[in-house]
Amino acid sequence: MPFIESVALSVAVLLPGKGEEDRLTRRAIVRYVVLHQVLVFRDISMRVRRRFPTLQYVVDAGFMEPEERDELEAVCCNPGQNYWVPINWANSLALDAHQRKLIDQPTAFNNLILAIKEFRVSMETLIKFDSIPIPIAYPQVVFLAVRVYFTICIVSRQFLISDLKSKTQMDWPVPIMSILEFIFVIGWMKVAEVLLNPLGEDDDDFEVNWIIDKNISTGMAIVDNTHGYHPNLVNDKFADPDYLPAYSEKSQLPRTLTGSAAKVELASPDDAVKIVRVNPEDAPPTSERGSIFTKRNAFSLRNRTISISSNNIESPSQERKFNLSMPATMLSKSKQPDRPGLETLNEENEPASNNHFRRGDRIYSSDSGKSKGRQSSEESEKGKNQV
């Protein structure tokens, strides 16, 4: 529901001439924009349609001159409406003012065209909502369903007359819950009926006639009556350094915007706080920092059991347990998966006998495993010392 203030203020500032032609140009632009609104409201609101049954009533109200009405009716645009004609007149006046140097800068001319465009786009949105309303079958089905439902309730919610006296059954003379349900559902449906046409003639609908009168009077006051006027410059009260905001006695004092941690005192002004300077290059890389998300993904809520690695020559039945207190880097360095593989299961199931053990389809000696394990550990230690 657009108002004329944005267009009128832009016209008053961007077309600042004091001559008679400049004044008439400003008034004509505002009148054409409001005329566009009148033409649209005539087709989407019954209130405006009753006010302006024909274009002659629009001429009599002053929104359009007789020759302008003839030009509007002479425009042949089928299929479609002539809502865009007054907007085209306003844009042509702005272009003519720009060519006559009444609007000096191209950016000023562009801003004026954009202000008129925003007004037209708002009216176009109203046309679209009115042209494609809610399908009439939808409210009809809702109204029929509500009325049939309560018609059935009148009969179905009555108690049967019986000789049997039940001590648990409560025979209410007045159906309180059915009455409340009827009030709520019917009231909800009546609200929906009002919302179907917000530009209608109900008391809760938009006062579109008032909006038209308000726009034309406000626009003319901005571009003509008060154009170029401002009060004398004075030294206001806010320049006083001791100024305090003023409130009435019954007004509520505002709450200041204070941060949640602003009043937390971690150290007094007399405390000696040790400052440590950190070189960003000395900080550990992100991959080695055990974050909470890494721990959540790496460990479950229970202690996990991980089988021994292939290089470990201890008894296959030995197991290492990890809990949530262990850092995530320990698990990332482990080469053994969380779940034991087929070879590990076979190794655990086979008992160790005669210094030999079975792994998969092969049989290994514990001595050879020990020697290989020692050789690998010695090689790793030599490599670390060389580095």
XYZ file of C-alpha atoms in Angstrom, residues 120-263:
144
model
C 4.368 1.651 -9.553
C 5.794 -1.723 -8.511
C 3.856 -1.556 -5.218
C 0.618 -0.913 -7.083
C 1.436 -3.716 -9.500
C 1.757 -6.103 -6.556
C -1.751 -5.183 -5.414
C -3.059 -5.842 -8.916
C -1.489 -9.305 -8.941
C -2.923 -10.263 -5.552
C -6.377 -9.098 -6.606
C -6.257 -10.730 -10.051
C -5.364 -14.180 -8.687
C -7.290 -14.602 -5.408
C -7.760 -17.734 -3.340
C -9.765 -20.283 -5.390
C -13.455 -19.921 -4.630
C -13.802 -23.685 -4.147
C -11.469 -23.587 -1.129
C -13.575 -21.269 1.096
C -16.760 -22.993 -0.080
C -15.449 -26.380 1.031
C -14.354 -24.955 4.388
C -17.704 -23.269 5.029
C -19.629 -26.399 4.049
C -17.471 -28.672 6.215
C -17.873 -26.470 9.307
C -21.635 -26.183 8.979
C -22.150 -29.912 8.284
C -19.886 -30.810 11.206
C -21.876 -28.817 13.740
C -25.180 -29.991 12.264
C -24.103 -33.572 12.967
C -22.900 -32.580 16.439
C -26.378 -31.363 17.360
C -27.677 -34.943 17.101
C -24.627 -37.064 17.830
C -23.647 -35.363 21.091
C -26.998 -35.875 22.850
C -27.296 -38.513 25.579
C -29.581 -41.483 24.941
C -32.600 -41.999 27.177
C -32.100 -45.324 28.948
C -33.462 -47.102 32.025
C -29.956 -48.062 33.065
C -28.505 -45.623 35.579
C -24.751 -45.380 35.270
C -22.840 -43.938 38.172
C -19.914 -42.877 35.934
C -21.896 -41.037 33.244
C -22.483 -37.292 33.710
C -25.611 -36.021 32.016
C -25.007 -32.304 31.380
C -28.204 -30.384 30.504
C -26.124 -27.755 28.602
C -23.392 -28.924 26.135
C -20.678 -26.572 27.363
C -17.795 -27.981 25.294
C -19.855 -28.039 22.087
C -20.855 -24.406 22.595
C -17.232 -23.340 23.127
C -16.099 -25.303 20.084
C -18.837 -23.685 17.980
C -17.821 -20.181 19.102
C -14.121 -20.749 18.428
C -14.443 -22.447 15.037
C -17.157 -20.155 13.673
C -15.265 -17.082 14.921
C -12.089 -18.339 13.243
C -14.021 -18.852 10.002
C -15.524 -15.347 10.154
C -12.037 -13.862 10.488
C -10.975 -15.815 7.403
C -13.948 -14.408 5.482
C -12.832 -10.849 6.270
C -9.267 -11.605 5.169
C -10.432 -12.827 1.769
C -10.908 -9.233 0.556
C -8.874 -6.665 2.537
C -9.888 -3.898 0.097
C -13.607 -4.430 0.536
C -16.252 -2.426 2.350
C -16.014 -3.996 5.800
C -15.054 -1.959 8.849
C -11.732 -3.785 9.185
C -10.654 -3.293 5.556
C -8.193 -0.708 4.258
C -9.504 2.849 3.958
C -8.276 3.254 0.390
C -10.260 6.460 -0.194
C -8.497 8.061 2.753
C -5.143 6.903 1.343
C -5.920 8.625 -1.996
C -6.898 11.892 -0.305
C -3.906 11.731 1.987
C -1.471 11.114 -0.862
C -2.680 13.997 -3.026
C -2.747 16.510 -0.158
C 0.605 15.442 1.276
C 2.301 15.342 -2.133
C 1.136 18.813 -3.105
C 2.210 20.220 0.240
C 5.700 18.784 -0.184
C 6.346 19.939 -3.761
C 4.529 23.304 -3.619
C 3.366 24.747 -0.307
C 6.438 23.894 1.751
C 8.928 23.547 -1.097
C 12.310 25.088 -0.342
C 11.295 26.179 3.159
C 13.090 25.404 6.372
C 13.060 27.104 9.802
C 15.767 29.486 10.905
C 18.960 27.927 12.206
C 19.281 28.078 15.979
C 21.538 26.566 18.597
C 19.463 23.644 19.913
C 19.405 22.242 23.446
C 21.371 19.155 22.458
C 24.467 21.328 22.073
C 24.587 21.734 25.854
C 27.237 19.348 27.257
C 25.154 18.940 30.456
C 22.011 17.965 28.534
C 20.009 15.100 30.012
C 17.114 13.266 28.308
C 13.689 14.375 29.485
C 10.845 12.006 30.349
C 7.384 12.471 31.751
C 6.616 11.241 35.243
C 4.555 8.279 34.010
C 6.949 7.185 31.294
C 9.142 4.136 31.733
C 12.863 4.714 31.825
C 14.751 2.909 29.045
C 17.099 0.019 29.648
C 20.672 0.475 28.580
C 22.338 -1.930 26.172
C 24.851 -3.771 28.365
C 26.760 -6.862 27.354
C 26.283 -10.095 29.286
C 29.952 -10.140 30.355
C 30.394 -6.378 30.813
C 29.960 -6.452 34.610
